[in-house]
PDB file of C-alpha atoms in Angstrom:
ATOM      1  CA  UNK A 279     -11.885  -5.219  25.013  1.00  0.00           C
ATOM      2  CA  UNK A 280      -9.091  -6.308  27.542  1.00  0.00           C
ATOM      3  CA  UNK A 281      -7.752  -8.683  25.568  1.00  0.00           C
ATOM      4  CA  UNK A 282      -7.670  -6.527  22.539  1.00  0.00           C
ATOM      5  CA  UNK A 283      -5.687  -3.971  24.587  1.00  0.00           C
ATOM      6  CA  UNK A 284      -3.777  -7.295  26.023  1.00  0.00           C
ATOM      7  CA  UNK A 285      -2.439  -8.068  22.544  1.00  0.00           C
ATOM      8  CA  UNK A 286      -1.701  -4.433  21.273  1.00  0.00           C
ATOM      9  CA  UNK A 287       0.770  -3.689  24.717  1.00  0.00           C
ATOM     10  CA  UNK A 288       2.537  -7.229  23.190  1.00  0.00           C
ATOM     11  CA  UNK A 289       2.735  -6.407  19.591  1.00  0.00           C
ATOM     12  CA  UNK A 290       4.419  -3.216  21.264  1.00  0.00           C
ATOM     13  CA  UNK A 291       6.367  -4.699  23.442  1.00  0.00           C
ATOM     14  CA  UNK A 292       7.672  -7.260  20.638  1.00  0.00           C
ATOM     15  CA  UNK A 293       8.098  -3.843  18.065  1.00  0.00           C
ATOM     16  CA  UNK A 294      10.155  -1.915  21.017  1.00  0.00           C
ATOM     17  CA  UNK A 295      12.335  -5.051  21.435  1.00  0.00           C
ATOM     18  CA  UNK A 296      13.154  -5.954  17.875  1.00  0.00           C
ATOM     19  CA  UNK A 297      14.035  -2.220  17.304  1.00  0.00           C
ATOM     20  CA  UNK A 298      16.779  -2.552  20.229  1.00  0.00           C
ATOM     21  CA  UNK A 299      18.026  -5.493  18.962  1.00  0.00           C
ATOM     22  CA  UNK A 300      18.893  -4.191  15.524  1.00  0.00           C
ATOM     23  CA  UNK A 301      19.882  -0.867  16.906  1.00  0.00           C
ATOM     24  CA  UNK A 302      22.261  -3.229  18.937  1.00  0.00           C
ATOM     25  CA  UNK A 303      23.361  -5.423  16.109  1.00  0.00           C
ATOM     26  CA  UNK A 304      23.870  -2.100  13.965  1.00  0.00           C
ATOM     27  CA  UNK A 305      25.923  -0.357  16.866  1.00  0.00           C
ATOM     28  CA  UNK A 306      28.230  -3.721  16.824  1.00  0.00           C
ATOM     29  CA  UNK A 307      29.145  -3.264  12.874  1.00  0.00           C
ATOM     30  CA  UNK A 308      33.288  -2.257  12.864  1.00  0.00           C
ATOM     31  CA  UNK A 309      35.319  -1.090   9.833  1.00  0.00           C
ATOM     32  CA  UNK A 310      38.352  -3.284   8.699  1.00  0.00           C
ATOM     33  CA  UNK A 311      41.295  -1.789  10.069  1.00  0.00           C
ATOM     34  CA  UNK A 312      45.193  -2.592   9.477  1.00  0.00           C
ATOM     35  CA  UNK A 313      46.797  -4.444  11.720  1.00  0.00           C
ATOM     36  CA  UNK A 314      50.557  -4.084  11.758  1.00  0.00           C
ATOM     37  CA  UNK A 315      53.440  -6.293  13.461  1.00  0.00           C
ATOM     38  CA  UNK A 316      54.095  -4.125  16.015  1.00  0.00           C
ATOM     39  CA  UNK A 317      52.141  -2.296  18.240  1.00  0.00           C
ATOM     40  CA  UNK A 318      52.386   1.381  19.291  1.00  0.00           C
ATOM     41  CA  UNK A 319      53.039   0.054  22.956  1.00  0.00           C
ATOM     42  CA  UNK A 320      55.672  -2.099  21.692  1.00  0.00           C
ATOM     43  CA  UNK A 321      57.472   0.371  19.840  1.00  0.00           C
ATOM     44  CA  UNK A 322      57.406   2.879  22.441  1.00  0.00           C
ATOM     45  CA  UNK A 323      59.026   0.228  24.868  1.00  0.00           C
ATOM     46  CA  UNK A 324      61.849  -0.063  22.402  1.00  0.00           C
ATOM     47  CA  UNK A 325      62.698   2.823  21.536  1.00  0.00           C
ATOM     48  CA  UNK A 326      63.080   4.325  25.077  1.00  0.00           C
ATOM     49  CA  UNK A 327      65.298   1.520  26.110  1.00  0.00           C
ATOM     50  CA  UNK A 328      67.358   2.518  22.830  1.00  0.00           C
ATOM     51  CA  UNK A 329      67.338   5.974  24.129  1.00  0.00           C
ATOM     52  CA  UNK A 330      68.308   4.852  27.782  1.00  0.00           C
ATOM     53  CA  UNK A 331      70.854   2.646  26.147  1.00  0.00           C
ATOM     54  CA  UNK A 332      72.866   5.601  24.260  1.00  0.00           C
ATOM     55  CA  UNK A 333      72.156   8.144  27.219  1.00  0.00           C
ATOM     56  CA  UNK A 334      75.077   5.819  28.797  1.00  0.00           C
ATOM     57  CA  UNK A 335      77.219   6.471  25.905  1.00  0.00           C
ATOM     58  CA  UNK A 336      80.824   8.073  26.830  1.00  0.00           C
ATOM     59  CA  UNK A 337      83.895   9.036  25.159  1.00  0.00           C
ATOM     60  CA  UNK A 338      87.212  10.465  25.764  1.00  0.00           C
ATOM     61  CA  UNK A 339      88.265  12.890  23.024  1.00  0.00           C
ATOM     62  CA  UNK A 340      88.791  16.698  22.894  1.00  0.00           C
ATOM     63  CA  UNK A 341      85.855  18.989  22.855  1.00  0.00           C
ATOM     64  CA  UNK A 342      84.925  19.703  19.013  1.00  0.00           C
ATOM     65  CA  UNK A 343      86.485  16.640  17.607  1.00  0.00           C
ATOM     66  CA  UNK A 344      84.946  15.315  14.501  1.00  0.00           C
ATOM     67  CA  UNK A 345      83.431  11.486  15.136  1.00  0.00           C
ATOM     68  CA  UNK A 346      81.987   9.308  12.699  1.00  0.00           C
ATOM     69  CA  UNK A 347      79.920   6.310  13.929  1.00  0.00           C
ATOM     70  CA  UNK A 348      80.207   3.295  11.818  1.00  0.00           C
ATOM     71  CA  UNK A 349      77.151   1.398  11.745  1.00  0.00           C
ATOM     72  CA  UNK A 350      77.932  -1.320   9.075  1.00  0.00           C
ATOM     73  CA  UNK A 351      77.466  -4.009  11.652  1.00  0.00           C
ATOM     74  CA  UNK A 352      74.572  -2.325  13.582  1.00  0.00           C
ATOM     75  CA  UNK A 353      71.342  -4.069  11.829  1.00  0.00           C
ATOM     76  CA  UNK A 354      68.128  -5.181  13.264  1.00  0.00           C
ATOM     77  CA  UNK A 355      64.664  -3.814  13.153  1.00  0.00           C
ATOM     78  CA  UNK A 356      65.240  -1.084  15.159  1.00  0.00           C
ATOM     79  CA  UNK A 357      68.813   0.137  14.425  1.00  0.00           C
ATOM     80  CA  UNK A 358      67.896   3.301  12.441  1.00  0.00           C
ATOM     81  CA  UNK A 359      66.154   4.740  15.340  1.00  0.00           C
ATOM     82  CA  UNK A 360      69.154   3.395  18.004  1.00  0.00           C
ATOM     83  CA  UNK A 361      71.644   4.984  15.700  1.00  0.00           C
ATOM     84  CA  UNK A 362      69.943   8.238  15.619  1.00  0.00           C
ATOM     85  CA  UNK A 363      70.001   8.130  19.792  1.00  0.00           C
ATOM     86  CA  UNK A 364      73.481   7.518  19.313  1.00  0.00           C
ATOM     87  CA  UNK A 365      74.385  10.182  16.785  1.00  0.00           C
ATOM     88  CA  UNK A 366      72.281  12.613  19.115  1.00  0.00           C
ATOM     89  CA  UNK A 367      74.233  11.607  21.658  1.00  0.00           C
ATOM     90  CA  UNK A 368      77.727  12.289  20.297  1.00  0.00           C
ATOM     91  CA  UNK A 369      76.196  15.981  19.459  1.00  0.00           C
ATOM     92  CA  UNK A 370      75.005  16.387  23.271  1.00  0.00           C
ATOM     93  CA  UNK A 371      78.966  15.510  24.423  1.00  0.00           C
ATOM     94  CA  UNK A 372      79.802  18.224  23.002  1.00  0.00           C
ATOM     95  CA  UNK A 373      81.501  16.300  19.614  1.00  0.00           C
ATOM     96  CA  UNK A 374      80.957  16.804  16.297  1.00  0.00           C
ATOM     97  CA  UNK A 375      79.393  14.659  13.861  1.00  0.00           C
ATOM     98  CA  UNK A 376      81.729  13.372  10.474  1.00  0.00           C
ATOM     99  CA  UNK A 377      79.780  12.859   7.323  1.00  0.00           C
ATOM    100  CA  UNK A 378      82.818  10.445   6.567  1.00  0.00           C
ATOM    101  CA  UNK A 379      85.500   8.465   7.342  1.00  0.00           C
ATOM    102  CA  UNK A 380      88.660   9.952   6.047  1.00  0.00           C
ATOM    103  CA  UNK A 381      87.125  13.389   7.533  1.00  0.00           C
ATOM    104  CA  UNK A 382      86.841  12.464  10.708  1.00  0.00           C
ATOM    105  CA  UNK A 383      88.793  12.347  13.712  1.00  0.00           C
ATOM    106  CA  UNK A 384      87.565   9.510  15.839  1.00  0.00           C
ATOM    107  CA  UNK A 385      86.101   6.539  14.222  1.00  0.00           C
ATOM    108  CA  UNK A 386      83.018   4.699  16.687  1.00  0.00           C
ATOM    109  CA  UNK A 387      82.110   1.025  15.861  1.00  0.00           C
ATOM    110  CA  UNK A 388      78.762  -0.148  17.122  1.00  0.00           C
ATOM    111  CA  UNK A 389      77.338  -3.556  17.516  1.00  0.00           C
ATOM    112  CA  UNK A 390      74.002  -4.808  18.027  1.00  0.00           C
ATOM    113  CA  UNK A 391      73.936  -6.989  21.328  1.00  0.00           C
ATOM    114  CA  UNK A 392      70.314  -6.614  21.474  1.00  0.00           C
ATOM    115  CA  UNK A 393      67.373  -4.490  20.938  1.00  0.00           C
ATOM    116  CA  UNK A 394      63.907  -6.086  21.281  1.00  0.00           C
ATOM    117  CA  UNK A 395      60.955  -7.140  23.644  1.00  0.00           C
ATOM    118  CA  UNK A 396      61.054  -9.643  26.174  1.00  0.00           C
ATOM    119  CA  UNK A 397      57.557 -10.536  28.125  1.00  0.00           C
ATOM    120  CA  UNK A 398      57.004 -12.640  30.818  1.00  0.00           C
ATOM    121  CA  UNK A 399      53.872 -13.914  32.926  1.00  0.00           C
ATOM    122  CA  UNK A 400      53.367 -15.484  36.107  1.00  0.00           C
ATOM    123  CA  UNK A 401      50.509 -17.389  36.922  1.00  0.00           C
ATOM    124  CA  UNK A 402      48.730 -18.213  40.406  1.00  0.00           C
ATOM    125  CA  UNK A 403      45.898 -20.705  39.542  1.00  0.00           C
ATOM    126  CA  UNK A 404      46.152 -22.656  36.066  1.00  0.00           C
ATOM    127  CA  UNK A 405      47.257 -20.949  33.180  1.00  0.00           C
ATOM    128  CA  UNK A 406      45.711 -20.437  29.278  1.00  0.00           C
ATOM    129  CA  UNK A 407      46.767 -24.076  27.756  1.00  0.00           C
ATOM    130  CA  UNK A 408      46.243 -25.113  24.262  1.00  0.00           C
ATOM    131  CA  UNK A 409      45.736 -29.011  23.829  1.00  0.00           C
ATOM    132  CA  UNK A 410      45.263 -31.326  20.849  1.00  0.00           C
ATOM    133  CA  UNK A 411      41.640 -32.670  20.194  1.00  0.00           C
ATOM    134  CA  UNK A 412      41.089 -35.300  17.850  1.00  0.00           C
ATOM    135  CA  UNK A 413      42.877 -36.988  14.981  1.00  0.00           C
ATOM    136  CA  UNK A 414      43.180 -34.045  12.736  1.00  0.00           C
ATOM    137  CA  UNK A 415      45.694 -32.142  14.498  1.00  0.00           C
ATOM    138  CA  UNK A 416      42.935 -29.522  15.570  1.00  0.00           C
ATOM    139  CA  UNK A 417      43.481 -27.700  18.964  1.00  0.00           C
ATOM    140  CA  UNK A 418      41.266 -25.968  21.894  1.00  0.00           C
ATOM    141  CA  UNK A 419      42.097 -23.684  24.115  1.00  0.00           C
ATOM    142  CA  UNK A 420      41.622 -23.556  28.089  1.00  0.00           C
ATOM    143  CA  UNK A 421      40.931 -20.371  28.993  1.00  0.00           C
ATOM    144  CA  UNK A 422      42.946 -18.914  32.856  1.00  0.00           C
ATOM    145  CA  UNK A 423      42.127 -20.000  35.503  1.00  0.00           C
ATOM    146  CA  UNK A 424      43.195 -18.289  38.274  1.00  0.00           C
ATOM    147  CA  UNK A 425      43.550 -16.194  41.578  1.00  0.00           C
ATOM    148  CA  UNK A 426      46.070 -14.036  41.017  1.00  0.00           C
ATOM    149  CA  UNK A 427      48.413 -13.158  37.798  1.00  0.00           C
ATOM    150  CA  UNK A 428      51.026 -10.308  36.218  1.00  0.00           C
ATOM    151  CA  UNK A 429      52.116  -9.904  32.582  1.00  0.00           C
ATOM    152  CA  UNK A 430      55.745  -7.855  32.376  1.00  0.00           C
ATOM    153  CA  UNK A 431      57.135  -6.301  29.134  1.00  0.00           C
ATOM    154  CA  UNK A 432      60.264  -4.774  28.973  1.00  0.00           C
ATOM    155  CA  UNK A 433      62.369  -2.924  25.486  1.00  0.00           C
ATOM    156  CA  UNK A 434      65.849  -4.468  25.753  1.00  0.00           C
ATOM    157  CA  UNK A 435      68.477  -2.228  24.359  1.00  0.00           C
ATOM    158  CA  UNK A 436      71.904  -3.084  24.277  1.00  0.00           C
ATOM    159  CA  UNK A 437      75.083  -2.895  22.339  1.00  0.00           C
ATOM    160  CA  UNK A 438      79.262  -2.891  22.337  1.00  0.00           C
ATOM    161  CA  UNK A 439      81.277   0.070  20.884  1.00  0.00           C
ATOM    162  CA  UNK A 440      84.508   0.424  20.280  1.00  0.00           C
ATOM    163  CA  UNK A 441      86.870   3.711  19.339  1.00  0.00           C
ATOM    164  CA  UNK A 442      89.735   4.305  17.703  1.00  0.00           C
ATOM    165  CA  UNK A 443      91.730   7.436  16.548  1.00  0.00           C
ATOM    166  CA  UNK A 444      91.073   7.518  12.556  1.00  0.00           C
ATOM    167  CA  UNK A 445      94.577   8.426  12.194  1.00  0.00           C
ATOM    168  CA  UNK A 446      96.630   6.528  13.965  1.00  0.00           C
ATOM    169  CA  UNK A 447      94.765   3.633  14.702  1.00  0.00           C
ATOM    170  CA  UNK A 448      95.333   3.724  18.680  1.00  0.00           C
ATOM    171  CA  UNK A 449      92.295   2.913  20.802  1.00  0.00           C
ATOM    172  CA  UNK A 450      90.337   5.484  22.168  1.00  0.00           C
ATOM    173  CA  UNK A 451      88.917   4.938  25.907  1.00  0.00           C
ATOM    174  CA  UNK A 452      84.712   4.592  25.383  1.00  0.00           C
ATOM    175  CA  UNK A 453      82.306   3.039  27.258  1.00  0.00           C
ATOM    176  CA  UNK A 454      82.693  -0.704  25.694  1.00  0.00           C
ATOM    177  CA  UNK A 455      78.801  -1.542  26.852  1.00  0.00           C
ATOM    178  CA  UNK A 456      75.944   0.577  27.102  1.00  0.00           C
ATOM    179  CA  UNK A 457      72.083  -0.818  27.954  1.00  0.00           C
ATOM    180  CA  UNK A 458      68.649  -0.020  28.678  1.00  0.00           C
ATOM    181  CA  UNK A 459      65.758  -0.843  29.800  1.00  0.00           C
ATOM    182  CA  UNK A 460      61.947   0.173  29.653  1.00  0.00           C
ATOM    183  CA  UNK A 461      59.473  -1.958  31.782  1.00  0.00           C
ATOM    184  CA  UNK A 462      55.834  -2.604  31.910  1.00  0.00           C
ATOM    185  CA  UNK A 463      53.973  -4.085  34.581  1.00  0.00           C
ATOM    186  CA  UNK A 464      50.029  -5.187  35.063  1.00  0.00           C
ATOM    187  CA  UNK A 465      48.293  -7.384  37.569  1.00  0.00           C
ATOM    188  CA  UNK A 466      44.956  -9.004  37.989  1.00  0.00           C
ATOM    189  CA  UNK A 467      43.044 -10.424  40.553  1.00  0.00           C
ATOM    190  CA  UNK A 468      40.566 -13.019  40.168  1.00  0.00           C
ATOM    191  CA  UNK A 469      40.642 -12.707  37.202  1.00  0.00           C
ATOM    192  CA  UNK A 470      38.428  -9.263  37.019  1.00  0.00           C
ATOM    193  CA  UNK A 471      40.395  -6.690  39.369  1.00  0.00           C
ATOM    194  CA  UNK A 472      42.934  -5.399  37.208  1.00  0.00           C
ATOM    195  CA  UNK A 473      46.057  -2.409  37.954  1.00  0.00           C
ATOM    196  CA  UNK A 474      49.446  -1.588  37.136  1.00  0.00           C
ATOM    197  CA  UNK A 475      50.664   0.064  33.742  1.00  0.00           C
ATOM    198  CA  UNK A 476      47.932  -1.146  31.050  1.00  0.00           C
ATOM    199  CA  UNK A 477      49.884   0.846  28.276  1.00  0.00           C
ATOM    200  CA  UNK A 478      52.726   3.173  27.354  1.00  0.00           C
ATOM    201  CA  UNK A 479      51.831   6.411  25.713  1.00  0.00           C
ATOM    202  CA  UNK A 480      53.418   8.919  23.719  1.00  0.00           C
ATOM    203  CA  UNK A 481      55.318  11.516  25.779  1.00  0.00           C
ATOM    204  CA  UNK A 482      54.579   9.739  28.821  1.00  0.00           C
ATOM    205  CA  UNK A 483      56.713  10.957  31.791  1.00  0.00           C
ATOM    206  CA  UNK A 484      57.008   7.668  33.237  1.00  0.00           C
ATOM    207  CA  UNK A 485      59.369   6.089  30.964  1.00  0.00           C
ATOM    208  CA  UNK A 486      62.138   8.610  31.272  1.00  0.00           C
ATOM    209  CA  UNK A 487      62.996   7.315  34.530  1.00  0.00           C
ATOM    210  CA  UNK A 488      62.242   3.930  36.339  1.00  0.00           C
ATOM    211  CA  UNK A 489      60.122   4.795  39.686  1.00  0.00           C
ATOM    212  CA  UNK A 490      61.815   4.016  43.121  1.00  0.00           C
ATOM    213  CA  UNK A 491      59.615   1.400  43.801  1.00  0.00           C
ATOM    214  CA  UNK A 492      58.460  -1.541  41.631  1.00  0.00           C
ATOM    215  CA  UNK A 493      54.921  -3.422  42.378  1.00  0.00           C
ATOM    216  CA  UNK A 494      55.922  -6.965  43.108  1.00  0.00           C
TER     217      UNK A 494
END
C-alpha cells in the first residue's frame, strides 16, 4: 500500500512538472516584430543635438526682416528635422520666414558638417573579440571579460552658415558655426552592477541641458 501511494506522489510530481515546463515554454513564445535601422534612443540623441545645434544660431538683421534658408546643400539623414530647428529658430529671433528667394530679404546658406552618432567604450579587463576558427572563414565570439567598463553615445550636430543680403549681395554678420551635443553614459561593474543613463526617453528633462557634473 506504501508503495502504491509511493508511485502515485511521483506520477504527480512528474504531471506538476511537465505542466510548468510547457507553461514555461508557452510563456517564452514572442511575436515577430519590425526592427528598424535606428532606434528610438538613437534618434532622440540626434535630434536634440540638432536642436542644441540651431539654439546657437544668430543673426544680425532688423527685427521683421523676411529670411529664407537655403538648404540645397543641407542633406543627410537627418536634415529635414535640423532644418525645421533651424527655421524655428529664425521665427524665435524675432525674423520672418520667406517662402522664396526673390521675396526675401536675407538669404541663409546651410551646410551639413555633421549630424550623426558617435559611441565609444572603454574596457577594464578583456574586451568582446571576434576571431577566425577554421578554414571556412567562420568566426566565434569571446564574450567580456572584465572588472570594470562604460559605453558613451553622443548625437553630433553640427553645421556652417553663411548670410548674405538678397539684394545686394553684401555679407550679413551670422554665426559661421553652430554645434551640439547630446550624451549618454552607462557603467558596469563586474560585469553585473550596472548605472548611469540606460536610455533616453521622450520628453526627458535631462537632455535639454548637460548636468554640472559628468560620471567619469
Amino acid at each position: 500500500m506504501r508503495l502504491f501511494s509511493h508511485r502515485r506522489g511521483v506520477r504527480a510530481a512528474l504531471i506538476l512538472s511537465m505542466t510548468l515546463v510547457l507553461g514555461g515554454v508557452s510563456a517564452c513564445a514572442t511575436a515577430v516584430q519590425t526592427r528598424p535601422g535606428r532606434t528610438a534612443t538613437e534618434q532622440l540623441l540626434v535630434a536634440h543635438a540638432a536642436e542644441r545645434a540651431a539654439s546657437d544660431f544668430r543673426i544680425e538683421a532688423p527685427d521683421g526682416s523676411l529670411v529664407f534658408l537655403d538648404t540645397v546643400n543641407f542633406t543627410g539623414e537627418w536634415a529635414p528635422y535640423a532644418a525645421s530647428a533651424l527655421r524655428q529658430r529664425i521665427l524665435n529671433s524675432g525674423l520672418r520666414l520667406s517662402p522664396n528667394r526673390t521675396e526675401a530679404d536675407v538669404i541663409v546658406e546651410v551646410r551639413m558638417g555633421a549630424l550623426s552618432i558617435d559611441q565609444m567604450s572603454r574596457v577594464l579587463g578583456v574586451p568582446a573579440l571576434t576571431l577566425p576558427t577554421g578554414n571556412n572563414y567562420s568566426t566565434f565570439t569571446v564574450p567580456e571579460l572584465s572588472l570594470y567598463s562604460q559605453a558613451e553615445r553622443s548625437g553630433v550636430a553640427e553645421f556652417s552658415i553663411f548670410a548674405y543680403d538678397a539684394r545686394t549681395g553684401a555679407a550679413v554678420p551670422v554665426a559661421h558655426r553652430i554645434s551640439g551635443e547630446t550624451q549618454m553614459r552607462s557603467h558596469k561593474f563586474l560585469m553585473v552592477m550596472t548605472w548611469g543613463k540606460q536610455e533616453v526617453k521622450p520628453g526627458d528633462p535631462t537632455l535639454d541641458a548637460e548636468p554640472w557634473w559628468k560620471p567619469w
